[in-house]
Short mmCIF file of C-alpha atoms in Angstrom, two decimals:
data_model
loop_
_atom_site.label_atom_id
_atom_site.label_comp_id
_atom_site.label_asym_id
_atom_site.label_seq_id
_atom_site.Cartn_x
_atom_site.Cartn_y
_atom_site.Cartn_z
CA MET A 16 98.34 97.69 74.50
CA ALA A 17 97.39 95.58 77.50
CA ALA A 18 97.31 98.63 79.74
CA ILE A 19 95.14 100.61 77.31
CA TYR A 20 92.79 97.67 76.83
CA ALA A 21 92.52 97.18 80.57
CA SER A 22 91.80 100.85 81.13
CA GLU A 23 88.84 100.81 78.75
CA GLN A 24 87.43 97.49 79.90
CA GLU A 25 87.86 98.11 83.61
CA GLU A 26 86.42 101.61 83.46
CA GLU A 27 83.24 100.08 82.03
CA MET A 28 83.33 97.37 84.72
CA PHE A 29 83.68 99.98 87.45
CA ARG A 30 80.75 102.00 86.15
CA SER A 31 78.51 98.94 85.92
CA ASP A 32 79.44 97.76 89.40
CA SER A 33 78.93 101.24 90.83
CA ASP A 34 75.47 101.55 89.29
CA GLU A 35 74.44 98.19 90.75
CA LYS A 36 75.49 99.32 94.23
CA GLY A 37 74.12 102.81 93.85
CA VAL A 38 77.50 104.42 94.37
CA GLY A 39 78.32 105.67 90.88
CA THR A 40 79.25 109.32 90.61
CA ILE A 41 79.27 111.85 87.84
CA ASN A 42 80.65 115.28 88.80
CA GLY A 43 80.45 114.30 92.48
CA GLN A 44 76.79 113.11 92.57
CA ARG A 45 76.09 109.58 93.76
CA GLY A 46 73.46 107.04 92.81
CA GLY A 47 72.96 108.35 89.29
CA ASN A 48 72.91 106.25 86.16
CA ASP A 49 74.35 108.92 83.81
CA ALA A 50 77.45 107.90 81.85
CA MET A 51 80.77 109.62 82.41
CA THR A 52 81.50 112.36 79.92
CA LYS A 53 83.99 111.63 77.17
CA GLU A 54 86.41 114.10 78.72
CA ARG A 55 86.32 112.32 82.07
CA GLN A 56 86.69 108.94 80.39
CA ALA A 57 89.73 110.19 78.50
CA MET A 58 91.22 111.58 81.71
CA ALA A 59 90.60 108.28 83.52
CA ARG A 60 92.42 106.42 80.74
CA ARG A 61 95.35 108.85 80.92
CA ILE A 62 95.58 108.41 84.68
CA LEU A 63 95.50 104.63 84.45
CA LEU A 64 98.03 104.55 81.63
CA LYS A 65 100.44 106.88 83.42
CA THR A 66 100.07 104.95 86.67
CA ASP A 67 100.54 101.64 84.90
CA PHE A 68 103.77 102.77 83.25
CA ARG A 69 105.13 104.47 86.37
CA VAL A 70 104.14 102.12 89.19
CA LEU A 71 103.95 98.61 87.71
CA PRO A 72 107.50 98.45 86.31
CA ILE A 73 108.92 99.48 89.69
CA LEU A 74 106.86 96.89 91.55
CA ALA A 75 107.79 94.32 88.91
CA LEU A 76 111.47 95.10 89.48
CA LEU A 77 111.13 94.67 93.24
CA PHE A 78 109.20 91.43 92.89
CA LEU A 79 111.68 90.16 90.30
CA CYS A 80 114.51 90.65 92.77
CA SER A 81 112.49 88.96 95.50
CA PHE A 82 111.61 85.93 93.41
CA LEU A 83 115.17 85.58 92.11
CA ASP A 84 116.42 85.48 95.70
CA ARG A 85 114.10 82.59 96.47
CA THR A 86 114.54 80.54 93.31
CA ASN A 87 118.23 81.10 92.63
CA VAL A 88 119.22 79.09 95.66
CA GLY A 89 118.04 76.09 93.62
CA ASN A 90 120.21 77.14 90.69
CA ALA A 91 123.08 77.80 93.10
CA LYS A 92 122.77 74.29 94.47
CA ILE A 93 123.59 72.58 91.19
CA LEU A 94 126.38 75.10 90.54
CA GLY A 95 128.29 74.10 93.66
CA LEU A 96 126.75 75.73 96.75
CA GLU A 97 126.65 72.53 98.81
CA THR A 98 130.22 71.66 97.89
CA ASP A 99 131.54 75.17 98.58
CA LEU A 100 129.93 75.32 102.03
CA GLY A 101 130.32 71.65 102.91
CA LEU A 102 126.57 71.12 103.29
CA ASN A 103 124.73 67.84 103.21
CA ASP A 104 121.22 67.55 101.77
CA HIS A 105 119.53 67.92 105.18
CA GLN A 106 121.50 71.05 106.07
CA TYR A 107 120.68 72.61 102.72
CA HIS A 108 116.95 72.06 103.29
CA ASN A 109 117.23 73.47 106.81
CA GLY A 110 118.54 76.69 105.27
CA LEU A 111 115.50 76.80 102.99
CA THR A 112 113.13 76.13 105.89
CA VAL A 113 114.42 78.89 108.18
CA PHE A 114 113.95 81.37 105.34
CA TYR A 115 110.25 80.56 105.09
CA ALA A 116 109.81 80.68 108.88
CA THR A 117 111.01 84.28 109.17
CA TYR A 118 109.43 85.25 105.84
CA ILE A 119 105.99 84.15 107.05
CA ALA A 120 106.38 85.74 110.49
CA SER A 121 107.12 89.17 108.98
CA GLU A 122 104.17 89.46 106.57
CA LEU A 123 101.33 90.59 108.84
CA PRO A 124 103.36 93.06 110.98
CA SER A 125 104.78 94.57 107.79
CA ASN A 126 101.32 95.20 106.33
CA LEU A 127 100.04 96.77 109.54
CA VAL A 128 102.84 99.36 109.59
CA LEU A 129 102.80 100.06 105.84
CA LYS A 130 100.25 102.88 106.05
CA LYS A 131 101.92 104.51 109.06
CA VAL A 132 105.43 104.54 107.58
CA SER A 133 104.16 105.14 104.00
CA PRO A 134 104.66 102.81 101.00
CA ARG A 135 107.27 105.05 99.39
CA ILE A 136 109.55 104.57 102.38
CA TRP A 137 108.63 101.10 103.62
CA LEU A 138 108.76 99.10 100.37
CA PRO A 139 112.14 100.52 99.26
CA ALA A 140 113.51 100.18 102.82
CA ILE A 141 112.83 96.46 103.06
CA THR A 142 114.17 96.05 99.53
CA VAL A 143 117.47 97.71 100.42
CA ALA A 144 117.62 95.63 103.62
CA TRP A 145 117.22 92.30 101.85
CA GLY A 146 119.58 93.44 99.09
CA ILE A 147 122.30 93.95 101.69
CA VAL A 148 121.52 90.59 103.28
CA ALA A 149 121.50 88.88 99.87
CA MET A 150 124.96 90.29 99.16
CA CYS A 151 126.15 88.95 102.50
CA LEU A 152 124.95 85.51 101.44
CA GLY A 153 127.64 85.55 98.78
CA PHE A 154 130.32 85.68 101.48
CA VAL A 155 129.19 82.93 103.86
CA GLN A 156 131.71 80.17 104.42
CA ASN A 157 129.85 77.51 106.43
CA TYR A 158 126.49 76.02 107.43
CA ALA A 159 125.90 78.36 110.40
CA GLY A 160 126.44 81.44 108.25
CA PHE A 161 124.12 80.04 105.57
CA VAL A 162 121.27 79.51 108.05
CA ILE A 163 121.69 82.91 109.77
CA VAL A 164 121.76 84.88 106.53
CA ARG A 165 118.78 82.95 105.13
CA ALA A 166 116.83 83.78 108.30
CA PHE A 167 117.53 87.52 107.92
CA LEU A 168 116.73 87.32 104.21
CA GLY A 169 113.28 85.93 104.96
CA ALA A 170 112.57 88.53 107.65
CA THR A 171 113.44 91.44 105.36
CA GLU A 172 111.78 90.05 102.26
CA GLY A 173 108.48 88.77 103.68
CA GLY A 174 106.63 92.08 103.68
CA LEU A 175 107.06 92.81 99.98
CA LEU A 176 104.26 90.89 98.25
CA PRO A 177 101.49 91.61 100.80
CA GLY A 178 102.67 95.22 100.85
CA ILE A 179 102.46 95.46 97.06
CA VAL A 180 98.93 94.02 96.97
CA LEU A 181 97.81 96.42 99.71
CA TYR A 182 99.53 99.34 98.01
CA LEU A 183 97.84 98.61 94.68
CA SER A 184 94.44 98.44 96.37
CA ASN A 185 94.97 102.11 97.30
CA MET A 186 96.12 103.09 93.79
CA TYR A 187 93.38 101.44 91.72
CA THR A 188 89.67 100.76 92.11
CA ARG A 189 88.44 97.25 92.89
CA GLY A 190 87.60 96.70 89.23
CA GLU A 191 91.14 97.55 88.10
CA MET A 192 93.16 95.24 90.32
CA ALA A 193 93.38 91.81 88.69
CA LEU A 194 95.21 92.70 85.50
CA ARG A 195 97.61 94.98 87.39
CA ILE A 196 98.52 92.20 89.79
CA GLY A 197 98.74 89.83 86.84
CA LEU A 198 101.13 92.14 85.01
CA PHE A 199 103.60 92.52 87.84
CA TYR A 200 103.22 88.92 88.98
CA THR A 201 104.28 87.65 85.57
CA THR A 202 107.72 88.84 86.58
CA ALA A 203 107.74 85.79 88.84
CA SER A 204 107.46 83.60 85.76
CA LEU A 205 109.91 85.73 83.84
CA SER A 206 112.33 85.71 86.77
CA GLY A 207 112.36 81.96 86.51
CA ALA A 208 113.44 82.32 82.90
CA PHE A 209 115.87 85.13 83.76
CA GLY A 210 117.19 83.17 86.72
CA GLY A 211 118.02 80.23 84.48
CA LEU A 212 119.84 82.43 81.98
CA LEU A 213 121.61 84.32 84.76
CA ALA A 214 122.74 81.10 86.40
CA ARG A 215 124.03 79.87 83.01
CA GLY A 216 126.05 83.06 82.52
CA LEU A 217 127.39 83.13 86.06
CA SER A 218 128.48 79.52 85.88
CA ALA A 219 130.61 80.53 82.89
CA ILE A 220 132.28 83.28 84.94
CA GLY A 221 133.70 80.71 87.32
CA THR A 222 136.07 81.82 90.03
CA ARG A 223 136.84 85.53 90.14
CA GLY A 224 138.21 87.42 93.10
CA ASN A 225 137.85 84.30 95.28
CA LEU A 226 134.09 84.25 94.61
CA THR A 227 132.89 81.13 92.79
CA GLY A 228 130.11 81.25 90.21
CA TRP A 229 127.17 80.62 92.55
CA ARG A 230 128.08 83.54 94.82
CA TRP A 231 127.54 86.08 92.04
CA ILE A 232 123.85 85.16 91.84
CA PHE A 233 122.84 86.90 95.09
CA THR A 234 123.66 90.53 94.34
CA VAL A 235 120.44 92.58 94.29
CA VAL A 236 120.09 96.33 93.79
CA ALA A 237 116.65 98.03 93.41
CA GLY A 238 115.49 99.91 96.54
CA ILE A 239 116.95 103.32 95.72
CA ILE A 240 115.19 103.37 92.35
CA ALA A 241 111.89 102.55 94.05
CA TYR A 242 112.34 105.31 96.62
CA LEU A 243 113.04 107.90 93.94
CA LEU A 244 110.19 106.95 91.59
CA LEU A 245 107.43 105.27 93.59
CA PRO A 246 104.55 107.60 94.61
CA ASN A 247 102.85 107.35 97.99
CA GLY A 248 99.45 107.62 96.34
CA VAL A 249 97.68 109.05 93.31
CA ASP A 250 96.92 112.28 95.17
CA THR A 251 100.65 113.05 95.48
CA ALA A 252 101.91 111.43 92.25
CA SER A 253 104.36 113.78 90.51
CA TYR A 254 103.75 112.18 87.11
CA LEU A 255 100.12 113.42 87.14
CA SER A 256 99.02 116.99 86.55
CA PRO A 257 97.18 118.78 89.40
CA GLU A 258 93.86 118.20 87.62
CA GLU A 259 94.66 114.51 87.08
CA ARG A 260 95.64 114.08 90.74
CA LEU A 261 92.30 115.48 91.86
CA HIS A 262 90.40 113.26 89.45
CA ALA A 263 92.45 110.19 90.37
CA ALA A 264 91.74 110.73 94.07
CA GLN A 265 88.05 111.27 93.33
CA ARG A 266 87.88 107.98 91.43
CA LEU A 267 89.06 106.14 94.54
CA VAL A 268 86.49 108.01 96.63
CA ASP A 269 83.81 107.02 94.13
CA ASP A 270 84.80 103.38 94.54
CA LYS A 271 83.93 103.48 98.25
CA PRO A 272 80.45 102.56 99.50
CA ALA A 273 78.39 105.73 99.94
CA LYS A 274 78.00 105.05 103.65
CA ASP A 275 81.80 104.95 104.02
CA LEU A 276 81.91 108.71 103.38
CA ASP A 277 81.38 111.63 105.73
CA GLU A 278 78.85 114.42 105.27
CA ASN A 279 81.26 116.26 102.94
CA GLY A 280 81.63 113.26 100.62
CA ALA A 281 85.20 112.52 101.73
CA VAL A 282 86.41 109.08 102.76
CA ARG A 283 86.18 108.64 106.51
CA LYS A 284 89.55 108.54 108.21
CA GLU A 285 90.14 105.03 109.45
CA SER A 286 92.22 104.62 112.58
CA PHE A 287 93.84 101.37 113.63
CA GLN A 288 91.53 99.05 115.56
CA TRP A 289 92.35 95.55 116.76
CA SER A 290 88.73 94.59 116.08
CA GLU A 291 89.40 95.03 112.36
CA VAL A 292 92.50 92.84 112.61
CA TRP A 293 90.49 90.13 114.37
CA ARG A 294 87.69 90.44 111.83
CA GLY A 295 90.24 89.67 109.14
CA ILE A 296 91.76 86.79 111.09
CA LEU A 297 88.38 85.17 111.77
CA SER A 298 87.05 85.57 108.21
CA LEU A 299 86.18 82.20 106.67
CA GLN A 300 87.09 83.57 103.24
CA THR A 301 90.62 84.25 104.46
CA TRP A 302 91.13 80.64 105.51
CA LEU A 303 89.52 79.10 102.44
CA SER A 304 91.49 81.24 100.01
CA ALA A 305 94.69 80.88 102.06
CA SER A 306 94.31 77.09 102.15
CA ALA A 307 93.87 77.03 98.38
CA TYR A 308 96.86 79.30 97.90
CA PHE A 309 98.88 77.05 100.24
CA GLY A 310 98.34 74.12 97.88
CA ILE A 311 99.23 76.22 94.84
CA LEU A 312 102.40 77.67 96.39
CA SER A 313 103.56 74.24 97.50
CA GLY A 314 103.71 73.34 93.85
CA LEU A 315 104.94 76.73 92.68
CA TYR A 316 107.83 76.88 95.14
CA SER A 317 108.90 73.29 94.52
CA PHE A 318 108.69 73.90 90.78
CA GLY A 319 110.83 77.03 91.03
CA LEU A 320 113.38 75.56 93.41
CA PHE A 321 113.84 72.17 91.81
CA ILE A 322 113.11 72.35 88.11
CA PRO A 323 116.83 72.73 87.25
CA THR A 324 117.61 69.63 89.33
CA ILE A 325 114.65 67.74 87.83
CA ILE A 326 115.73 68.56 84.27
CA GLN A 327 119.31 67.65 85.09
CA GLY A 328 118.04 64.34 86.46
CA MET A 329 116.43 63.64 83.10
CA GLY A 330 119.86 63.51 81.46
CA TYR A 331 120.86 67.13 80.91
CA THR A 332 124.06 68.71 82.20
CA ALA A 333 123.89 71.48 84.81
CA ASN A 334 124.30 74.25 82.23
CA GLU A 335 121.78 72.67 79.87
CA ALA A 336 119.29 72.42 82.74
CA GLN A 337 119.54 76.17 83.30
CA LEU A 338 118.77 76.88 79.65
CA TRP A 339 115.93 74.37 79.27
CA SER A 340 114.23 75.69 82.42
CA VAL A 341 113.65 79.06 80.71
CA ILE A 342 110.88 78.18 78.27
CA PRO A 343 108.11 76.91 80.63
CA TYR A 344 108.38 80.09 82.71
CA ALA A 345 108.11 82.32 79.64
CA VAL A 346 104.99 80.52 78.39
CA ALA A 347 103.41 80.74 81.85
CA ALA A 348 104.07 84.50 81.95
CA VAL A 349 102.12 85.16 78.75
CA LEU A 350 99.17 82.98 79.75
CA THR A 351 99.02 84.55 83.22
CA VAL A 352 98.33 87.95 81.64
CA VAL A 353 95.70 86.42 79.37
CA VAL A 354 93.91 84.80 82.32
CA SER A 355 94.04 88.09 84.26
CA ILE A 356 92.36 89.93 81.39
CA ILE A 357 89.64 87.27 81.20
CA SER A 358 89.15 87.45 84.98
CA ASP A 359 88.61 91.21 84.85
CA ARG A 360 86.42 91.01 81.76
CA LEU A 361 84.11 88.42 83.36
CA ARG A 362 84.44 89.85 86.89
CA LEU A 363 85.22 86.38 88.21
CA ARG A 364 88.11 85.19 90.39
CA GLY A 365 87.55 81.78 92.00
CA THR A 366 85.41 80.54 89.14
CA ILE A 367 88.30 81.18 86.75
CA MET A 368 90.67 79.28 89.05
CA LEU A 369 88.50 76.17 88.89
CA PHE A 370 89.57 75.96 85.24
CA THR A 371 93.18 77.17 85.50
CA LEU A 372 94.11 74.58 88.14
CA LEU A 373 93.07 71.65 85.95
CA PRO A 374 96.18 71.73 83.69
CA ALA A 375 98.43 71.65 86.76
CA ILE A 376 96.54 68.66 88.14
CA ILE A 377 96.91 66.82 84.83
CA GLY A 378 100.59 67.72 84.55
CA TYR A 379 101.56 66.44 87.99
CA ALA A 380 99.48 63.29 87.55
CA VAL A 381 101.33 62.48 84.33
CA ILE A 382 104.87 63.44 85.36
CA ALA A 383 104.71 61.31 88.50
CA ASN A 384 103.96 58.18 86.51
CA ILE A 385 105.91 58.59 83.26
CA SER A 386 109.57 57.77 82.68
CA SER A 387 110.00 59.49 79.30
CA SER A 388 112.18 62.58 79.63
CA GLN A 389 110.51 64.25 76.67
CA VAL A 390 107.01 63.79 78.14
CA LYS A 391 108.19 65.04 81.55
CA TYR A 392 109.60 68.20 80.05
CA GLY A 393 106.42 68.73 78.05
CA MET A 394 104.37 68.44 81.24
CA THR A 395 106.36 71.25 82.87
CA PHE A 396 104.69 73.68 80.46
CA ILE A 397 101.14 72.93 81.61
CA MET A 398 102.30 72.59 85.22
CA ALA A 399 103.82 76.08 85.19
CA THR A 400 100.81 77.53 83.37
CA GLY A 401 98.31 75.97 85.76
CA LEU A 402 100.22 77.09 88.85
CA TYR A 403 101.05 80.67 87.85
CA SER A 404 97.93 81.71 85.95
CA GLY A 405 95.56 81.42 88.91
CA VAL A 406 97.74 83.36 91.35
CA PRO A 407 96.62 86.90 90.35
CA CYS A 408 92.99 85.78 90.71
CA ILE A 409 93.44 84.50 94.25
CA LEU A 410 95.54 87.47 95.35
CA VAL A 411 92.98 90.02 94.16
CA TRP A 412 90.02 87.89 95.31
CA ILE A 413 90.58 88.37 99.03
CA SER A 414 91.39 92.05 98.50
CA ASN A 415 88.21 92.58 96.45
CA ASN A 416 86.09 90.99 99.18
CA SER A 417 87.65 92.85 102.13
CA ALA A 418 86.54 96.41 102.92
CA GLY A 419 88.30 98.64 105.43
CA HIS A 420 92.06 99.27 105.23
CA TYR A 421 93.12 97.31 108.29
CA LYS A 422 90.89 94.34 107.57
CA ARG A 423 92.22 94.28 104.02
CA ALA A 424 95.78 94.63 105.33
CA THR A 425 95.15 91.68 107.65
CA THR A 426 93.44 89.37 105.16
CA THR A 427 96.00 90.08 102.43
CA ALA A 428 98.96 89.40 104.71
CA LEU A 429 97.41 86.45 106.55
CA GLN A 430 96.45 84.76 103.29
CA LEU A 431 100.05 85.01 102.13
CA ALA A 432 101.48 83.97 105.51
CA ILE A 433 99.39 80.80 105.54
CA ALA A 434 100.02 80.10 101.88
CA ASN A 435 103.76 80.57 102.19
CA CYS A 436 103.86 77.66 104.60
CA GLY A 437 103.89 75.76 101.32
CA GLY A 438 107.56 76.63 101.27
CA PHE A 439 108.12 74.20 104.16
CA VAL A 440 106.52 71.45 102.11
CA ALA A 441 108.48 72.35 98.99
CA THR A 442 111.88 72.18 100.70
CA PHE A 443 111.54 68.57 101.85
CA ILE A 444 109.56 66.65 99.22
CA TYR A 445 112.22 66.60 96.48
CA PRO A 446 115.34 65.02 98.07
CA ASP A 447 118.11 64.20 95.62
CA ALA A 448 117.92 60.52 96.53
CA GLU A 449 114.47 60.26 94.95
CA GLY A 450 115.44 61.81 91.62
CA PRO A 451 114.97 61.86 88.74
CA GLN A 452 111.47 60.35 89.07
CA PHE A 453 110.51 62.21 92.27
CA TYR A 454 107.33 60.14 92.54
CA ARG A 455 106.67 61.07 96.17
CA GLY A 456 107.22 64.80 95.61
CA HIS A 457 105.01 64.97 92.54
CA SER A 458 102.30 62.93 94.27
CA VAL A 459 102.29 65.24 97.31
CA VAL A 460 101.98 68.34 95.12
CA LEU A 461 99.24 66.67 93.08
CA GLY A 462 97.24 66.01 96.24
CA LEU A 463 97.72 69.59 97.42
CA ILE A 464 96.57 71.08 94.11
CA VAL A 465 93.45 68.90 94.15
CA PHE A 466 92.89 70.13 97.72
CA ALA A 467 93.32 73.73 96.48
CA TRP A 468 90.69 73.15 93.78
CA PHE A 469 88.12 72.10 96.38
CA MET A 470 88.98 75.03 98.67
CA VAL A 471 88.38 77.43 95.77
CA LEU A 472 85.07 75.72 95.03
CA PHE A 473 83.96 76.01 98.68
CA ASN A 474 84.90 79.70 98.73
CA VAL A 475 82.95 80.41 95.53
CA LEU A 476 79.89 78.72 97.04
CA TYR A 477 80.35 80.59 100.33
CA CYS A 478 80.62 84.00 98.60
CA ALA A 479 77.53 83.19 96.52
CA LYS A 480 75.65 82.34 99.72
CA ILE A 481 76.63 85.68 101.29
CA ASN A 482 75.30 87.52 98.24
CA ARG A 483 72.04 85.57 98.40
CA ASP A 484 71.71 86.28 102.12
CA LYS A 485 72.28 90.00 101.53
CA ALA A 486 69.60 89.99 98.84
CA LYS A 487 67.23 88.37 101.35
CA GLY A 488 67.89 91.12 103.91
CA LEU A 489 69.83 88.93 106.36
CA TYR A 490 72.65 91.50 106.51
CA ASN A 491 70.43 94.56 106.93
CA ARG A 492 71.63 95.02 110.51
CA TYR A 493 75.01 95.99 109.04
CA ALA A 494 73.56 98.75 106.83
CA GLY A 495 75.64 101.90 107.27
CA TYR A 496 78.80 100.07 108.39
CA GLY A 497 80.51 100.90 105.08
CA ASP A 498 82.54 97.67 105.06
CA ASP A 499 82.19 94.24 103.46
CA ARG A 500 79.28 93.38 105.76
CA ASP A 501 77.18 96.19 104.31
CA PRO A 502 74.21 94.88 102.26
CA ASP A 503 75.36 97.03 99.31
CA PHE A 504 78.76 95.33 99.22
CA LYS A 505 78.59 92.38 96.82
CA MET A 506 81.13 89.58 97.03
CA VAL A 507 83.14 88.71 93.92
CA LEU A 508 82.89 85.04 93.00
#
């Protein structure tokens, strides 16, 4: 139902946005205000529905595996990882840190090669690579092996999320992105729930074949499925009929600024240029949104890594902590989809986040200063909701406001690379010695989320200023560029 609803609502949004920019098309003619025929509307809905059911589950599976890899090390910790490997608390956190270092370093290069190698090959390839590495993690016997495998895991896994966002931007129009990202990103919330249940089941397995319970967590298999089923693009998608493939490709052409097309009405071929990479790196929007996302991910990663330990510190056993950690993730997953629908319906990104971040701010402020275990657990619900629900908005925001493949590849990857530095913060602010209150950790995350709120506000104001300046003619010198500097290209707030 969500996919059908999104198809209808976002088709209307696309038409309205196209008319405002003078790039709407009916039967190949631009600048008209005529409505699409019922037949074309029906075909558009079929295309979106088929793409949603074919592409999104595969991406959700890949992202589920990725998120489980990152969060299950926290579950593994309380199931005996440190004891099995003879690690102290500092060595354990070093293993987490090296993962984020290589993860961050791989994001931008991965996005820049995605188009050349092709998504159908690149995304499954890195999935298979980290699956092999994750399996190796189950066989490490000491601290050195733990650090080395975690480093390779980060390097192979880092390109997935920026690659998915970039891939989706070439499968859907700008007006169809938020809900799609929201739908697959909810698997992050659900993986938290699934990870808790999985850890509970694996802890019951115990020792089998000389592998203790925690080692069973790291087996991941998904890349082959993605290679067999994931299309390179809508123009080659086997699940669409020839007529649907032509129409799907035309819809993406129609979503381009008119000046970004050649004399035959086809999208201009864009070759790699370092100037586009630098334009993405130097974009103020990239740094504002990335800084905001950094604050959010600092909380999200610490929440995902340490909620089992936090719950256990409130008086629950290790197995009970796994089970009680399920519910906040599940609630956050549902509300993330709801927020994504609202974001698309209102055509707002940052403005929505100014409201979604408030529950997280309240939750961390309360949990840092309350000793009641019941109140602390209750706060985890609004903390998870506030953290997760704004993520689809900020991911699609920078993509919506970046035109040109290589600039969009750069801004998408750089935003995530900067934001994922929050993983460094998350690994060191919740030492076991400070549990179960974790006052310092909660206070640090609270400050970072407040910082994120202000960065979002500044970016909304900056985008609004660009739109006003374009209306005043201050960007007329960029007319005909066919990118986000073009006066016809309106920034999403």
